[in-house]
Tab-separated table of N, CA and C in Angstrom:
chain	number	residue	atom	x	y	z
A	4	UNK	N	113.170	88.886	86.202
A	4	UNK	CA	112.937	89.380	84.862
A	4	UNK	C	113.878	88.670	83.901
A	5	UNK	N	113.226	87.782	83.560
A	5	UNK	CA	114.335	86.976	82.100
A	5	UNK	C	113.720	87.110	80.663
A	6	UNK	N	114.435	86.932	80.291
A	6	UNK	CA	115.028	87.702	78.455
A	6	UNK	C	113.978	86.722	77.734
A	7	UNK	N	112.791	86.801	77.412
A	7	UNK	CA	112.215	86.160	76.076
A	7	UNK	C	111.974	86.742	75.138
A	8	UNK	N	111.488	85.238	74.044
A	8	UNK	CA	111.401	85.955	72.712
A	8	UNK	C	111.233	87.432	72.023
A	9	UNK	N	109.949	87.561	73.190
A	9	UNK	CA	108.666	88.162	72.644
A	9	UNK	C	109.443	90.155	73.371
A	10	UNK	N	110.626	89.747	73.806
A	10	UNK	CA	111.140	90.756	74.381
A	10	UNK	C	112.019	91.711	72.725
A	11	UNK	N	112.518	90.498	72.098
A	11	UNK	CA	112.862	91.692	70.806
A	11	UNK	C	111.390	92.903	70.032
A	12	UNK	N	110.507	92.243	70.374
A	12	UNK	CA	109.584	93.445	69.508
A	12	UNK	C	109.649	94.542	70.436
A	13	UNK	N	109.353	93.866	72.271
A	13	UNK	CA	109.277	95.506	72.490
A	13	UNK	C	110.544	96.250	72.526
A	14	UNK	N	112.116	95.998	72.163
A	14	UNK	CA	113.160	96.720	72.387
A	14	UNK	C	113.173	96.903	70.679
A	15	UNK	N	112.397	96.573	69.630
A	15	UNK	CA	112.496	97.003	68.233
A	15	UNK	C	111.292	98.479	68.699
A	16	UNK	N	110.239	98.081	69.396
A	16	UNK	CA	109.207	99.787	69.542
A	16	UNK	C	109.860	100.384	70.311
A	17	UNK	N	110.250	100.255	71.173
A	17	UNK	CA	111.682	101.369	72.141
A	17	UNK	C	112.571	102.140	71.267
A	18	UNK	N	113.373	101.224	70.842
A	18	UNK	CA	113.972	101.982	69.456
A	18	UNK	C	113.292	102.787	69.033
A	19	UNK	N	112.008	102.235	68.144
A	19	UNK	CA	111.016	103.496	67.211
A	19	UNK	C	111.028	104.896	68.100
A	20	UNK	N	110.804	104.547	69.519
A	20	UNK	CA	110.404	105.673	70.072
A	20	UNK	C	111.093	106.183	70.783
A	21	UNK	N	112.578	105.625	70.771
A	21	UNK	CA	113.775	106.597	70.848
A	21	UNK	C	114.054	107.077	69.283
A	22	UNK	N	114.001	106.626	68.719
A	22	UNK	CA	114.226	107.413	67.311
A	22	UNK	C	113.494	108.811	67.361
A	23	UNK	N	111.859	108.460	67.339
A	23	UNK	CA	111.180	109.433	67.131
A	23	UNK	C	111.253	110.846	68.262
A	24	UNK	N	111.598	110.710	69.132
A	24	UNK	CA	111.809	111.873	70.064
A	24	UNK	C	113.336	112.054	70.273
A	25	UNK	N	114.209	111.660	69.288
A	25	UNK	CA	115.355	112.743	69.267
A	25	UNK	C	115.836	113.752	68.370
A	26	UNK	N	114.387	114.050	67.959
A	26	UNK	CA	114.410	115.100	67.026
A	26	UNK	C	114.165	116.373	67.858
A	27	UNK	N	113.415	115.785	69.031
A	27	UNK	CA	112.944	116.991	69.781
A	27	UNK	C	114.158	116.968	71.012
A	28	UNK	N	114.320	116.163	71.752
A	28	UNK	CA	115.878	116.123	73.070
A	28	UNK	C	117.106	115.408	72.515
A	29	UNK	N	117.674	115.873	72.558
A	29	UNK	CA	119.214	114.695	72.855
A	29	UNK	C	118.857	113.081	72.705
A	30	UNK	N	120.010	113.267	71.864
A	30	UNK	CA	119.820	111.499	71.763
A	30	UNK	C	120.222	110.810	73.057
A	31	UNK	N	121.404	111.331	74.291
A	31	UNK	CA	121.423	110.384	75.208
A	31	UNK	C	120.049	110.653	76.205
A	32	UNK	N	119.522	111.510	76.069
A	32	UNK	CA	118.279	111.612	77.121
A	32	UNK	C	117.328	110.942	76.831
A	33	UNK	N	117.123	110.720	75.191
A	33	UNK	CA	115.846	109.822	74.613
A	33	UNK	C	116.562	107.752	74.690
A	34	UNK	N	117.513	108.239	74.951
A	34	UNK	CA	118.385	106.458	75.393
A	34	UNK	C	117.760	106.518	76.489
A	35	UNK	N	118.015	107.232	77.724
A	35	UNK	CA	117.551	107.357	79.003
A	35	UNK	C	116.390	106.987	78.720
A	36	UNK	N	115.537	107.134	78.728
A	36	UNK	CA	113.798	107.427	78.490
A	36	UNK	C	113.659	106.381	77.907
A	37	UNK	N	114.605	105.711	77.010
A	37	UNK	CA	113.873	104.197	76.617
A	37	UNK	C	113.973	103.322	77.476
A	38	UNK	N	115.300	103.298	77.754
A	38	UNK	CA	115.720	102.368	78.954
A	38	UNK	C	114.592	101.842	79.902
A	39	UNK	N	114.441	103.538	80.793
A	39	UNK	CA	113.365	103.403	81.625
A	39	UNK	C	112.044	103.028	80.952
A	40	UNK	N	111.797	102.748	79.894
A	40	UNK	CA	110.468	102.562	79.475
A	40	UNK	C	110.508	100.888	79.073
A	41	UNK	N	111.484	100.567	78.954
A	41	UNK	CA	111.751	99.442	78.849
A	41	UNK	C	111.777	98.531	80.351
A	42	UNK	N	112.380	99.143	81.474
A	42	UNK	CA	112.026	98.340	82.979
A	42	UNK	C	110.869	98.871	83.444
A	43	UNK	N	110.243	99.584	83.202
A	43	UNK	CA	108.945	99.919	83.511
A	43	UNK	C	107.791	98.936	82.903
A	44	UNK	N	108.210	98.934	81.584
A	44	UNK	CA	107.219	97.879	80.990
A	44	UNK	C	107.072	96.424	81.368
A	45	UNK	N	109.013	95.834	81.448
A	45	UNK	CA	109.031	94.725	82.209
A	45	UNK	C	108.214	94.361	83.617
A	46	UNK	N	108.609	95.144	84.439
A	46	UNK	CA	108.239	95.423	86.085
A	46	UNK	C	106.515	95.170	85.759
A	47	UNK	N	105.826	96.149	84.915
A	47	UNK	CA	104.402	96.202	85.030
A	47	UNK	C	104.277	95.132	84.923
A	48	UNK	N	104.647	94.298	83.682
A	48	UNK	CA	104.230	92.945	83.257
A	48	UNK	C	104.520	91.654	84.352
A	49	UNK	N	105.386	92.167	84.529
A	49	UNK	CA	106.064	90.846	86.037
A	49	UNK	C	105.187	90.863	86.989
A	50	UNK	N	104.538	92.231	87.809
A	50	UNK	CA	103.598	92.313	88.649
A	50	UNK	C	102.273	92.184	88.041
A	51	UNK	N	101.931	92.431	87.012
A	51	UNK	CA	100.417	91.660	86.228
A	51	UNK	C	100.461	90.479	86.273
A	52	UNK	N	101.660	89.574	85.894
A	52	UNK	CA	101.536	88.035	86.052
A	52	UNK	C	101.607	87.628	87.493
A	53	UNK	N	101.951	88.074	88.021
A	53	UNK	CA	102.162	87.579	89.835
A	53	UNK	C	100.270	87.350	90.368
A	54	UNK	N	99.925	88.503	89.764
A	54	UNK	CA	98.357	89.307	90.161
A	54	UNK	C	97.383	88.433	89.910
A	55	UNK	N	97.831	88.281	88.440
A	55	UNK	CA	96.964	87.453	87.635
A	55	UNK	C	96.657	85.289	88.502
A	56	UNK	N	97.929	85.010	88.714
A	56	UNK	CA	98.858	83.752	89.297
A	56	UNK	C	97.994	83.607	90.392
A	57	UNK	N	97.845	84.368	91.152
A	57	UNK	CA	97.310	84.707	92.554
A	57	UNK	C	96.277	84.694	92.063
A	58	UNK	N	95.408	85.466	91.272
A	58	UNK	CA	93.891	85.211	91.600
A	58	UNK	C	93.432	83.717	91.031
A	59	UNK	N	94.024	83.423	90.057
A	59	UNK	CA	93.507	81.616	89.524
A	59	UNK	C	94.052	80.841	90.139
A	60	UNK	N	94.847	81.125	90.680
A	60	UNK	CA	95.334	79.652	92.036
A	60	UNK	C	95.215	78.385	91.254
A	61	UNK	N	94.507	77.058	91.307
A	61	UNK	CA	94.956	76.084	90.886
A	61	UNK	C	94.503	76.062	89.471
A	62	UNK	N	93.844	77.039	89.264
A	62	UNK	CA	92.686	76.801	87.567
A	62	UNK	C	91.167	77.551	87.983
A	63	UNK	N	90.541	77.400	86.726
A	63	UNK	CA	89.496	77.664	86.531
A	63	UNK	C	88.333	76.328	86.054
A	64	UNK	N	87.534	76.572	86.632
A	64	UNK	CA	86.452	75.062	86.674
A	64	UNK	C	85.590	75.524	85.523
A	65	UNK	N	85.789	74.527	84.491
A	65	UNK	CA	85.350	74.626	82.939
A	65	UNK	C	83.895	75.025	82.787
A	66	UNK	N	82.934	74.159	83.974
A	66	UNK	CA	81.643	74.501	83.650
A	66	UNK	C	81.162	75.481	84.221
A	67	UNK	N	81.488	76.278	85.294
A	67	UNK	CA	80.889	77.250	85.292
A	67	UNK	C	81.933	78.460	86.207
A	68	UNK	N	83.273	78.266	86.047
A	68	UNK	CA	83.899	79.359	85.951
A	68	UNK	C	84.843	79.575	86.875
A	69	UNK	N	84.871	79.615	88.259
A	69	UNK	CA	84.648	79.488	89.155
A	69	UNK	C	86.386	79.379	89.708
A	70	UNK	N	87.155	79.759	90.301
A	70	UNK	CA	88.559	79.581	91.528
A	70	UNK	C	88.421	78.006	91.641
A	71	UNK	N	89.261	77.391	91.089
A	71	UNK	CA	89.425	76.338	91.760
A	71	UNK	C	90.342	75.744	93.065
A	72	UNK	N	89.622	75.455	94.520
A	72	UNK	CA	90.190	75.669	95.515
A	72	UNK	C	90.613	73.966	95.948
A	73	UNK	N	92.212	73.988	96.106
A	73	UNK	CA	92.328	71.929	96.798
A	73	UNK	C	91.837	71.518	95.770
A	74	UNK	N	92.195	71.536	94.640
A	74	UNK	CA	91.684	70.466	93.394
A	74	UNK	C	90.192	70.421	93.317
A	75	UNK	N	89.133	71.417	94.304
A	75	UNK	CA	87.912	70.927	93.773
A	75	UNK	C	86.967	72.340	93.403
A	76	UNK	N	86.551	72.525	93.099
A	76	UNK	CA	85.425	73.772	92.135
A	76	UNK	C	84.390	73.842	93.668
A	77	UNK	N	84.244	75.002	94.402
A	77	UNK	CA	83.977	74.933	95.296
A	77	UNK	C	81.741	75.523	94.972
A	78	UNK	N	81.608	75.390	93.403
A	78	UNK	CA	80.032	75.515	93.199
A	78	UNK	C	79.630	74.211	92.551
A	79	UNK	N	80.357	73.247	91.618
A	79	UNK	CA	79.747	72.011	90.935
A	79	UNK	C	80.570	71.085	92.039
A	80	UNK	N	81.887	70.863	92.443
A	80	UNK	CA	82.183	69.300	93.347
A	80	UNK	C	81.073	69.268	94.563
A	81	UNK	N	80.729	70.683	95.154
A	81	UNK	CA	80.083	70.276	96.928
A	81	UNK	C	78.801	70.407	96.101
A	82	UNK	N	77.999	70.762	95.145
A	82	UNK	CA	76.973	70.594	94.940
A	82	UNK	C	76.300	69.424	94.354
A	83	UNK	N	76.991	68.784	94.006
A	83	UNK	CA	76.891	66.745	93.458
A	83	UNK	C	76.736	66.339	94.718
A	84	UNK	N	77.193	66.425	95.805
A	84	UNK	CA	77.017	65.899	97.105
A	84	UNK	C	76.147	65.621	97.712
């Protein structure tokens, strides 16, 4: 899990939504609760990209869609053949 850009917006909406629920608990419990909402969000996203990585393997074959398997599109390369 490493630190990008795109990581300040979601710790600027964490904030919002530790702000907004320490009207109702404790401010260190709504810290708690961001925190965790913050490695939760990371974690999901880390295992969506792993998921994602794994199912396209080398690419996607432009003309008709397709896993590309060993550099070759396993419905247009064996069907030119």
């Amino acid at each position: 899990m490493k630190f990008e850009r795109r990581d300040i917006v979601l710790i600027i909406g964490i904030f919002l939504i530790v702000l907004g629920i320490t009207q109702y608990i404790p401010f260190h419990y709504s810290a708690l609760i961001g925190v965790g909402f913050y490695f939760a969000i990371k974690l999901y996203v880390e295992k969506r990209r792993k998921s994602i990585e794994n199912s396209v393997g080398d690419g996607i074959c432009m003309e008709c869609g397709s896993k590309i398997i060993q550099t070759k599109c396993p419905n247009c390369d064996y069907s030119k053949e």
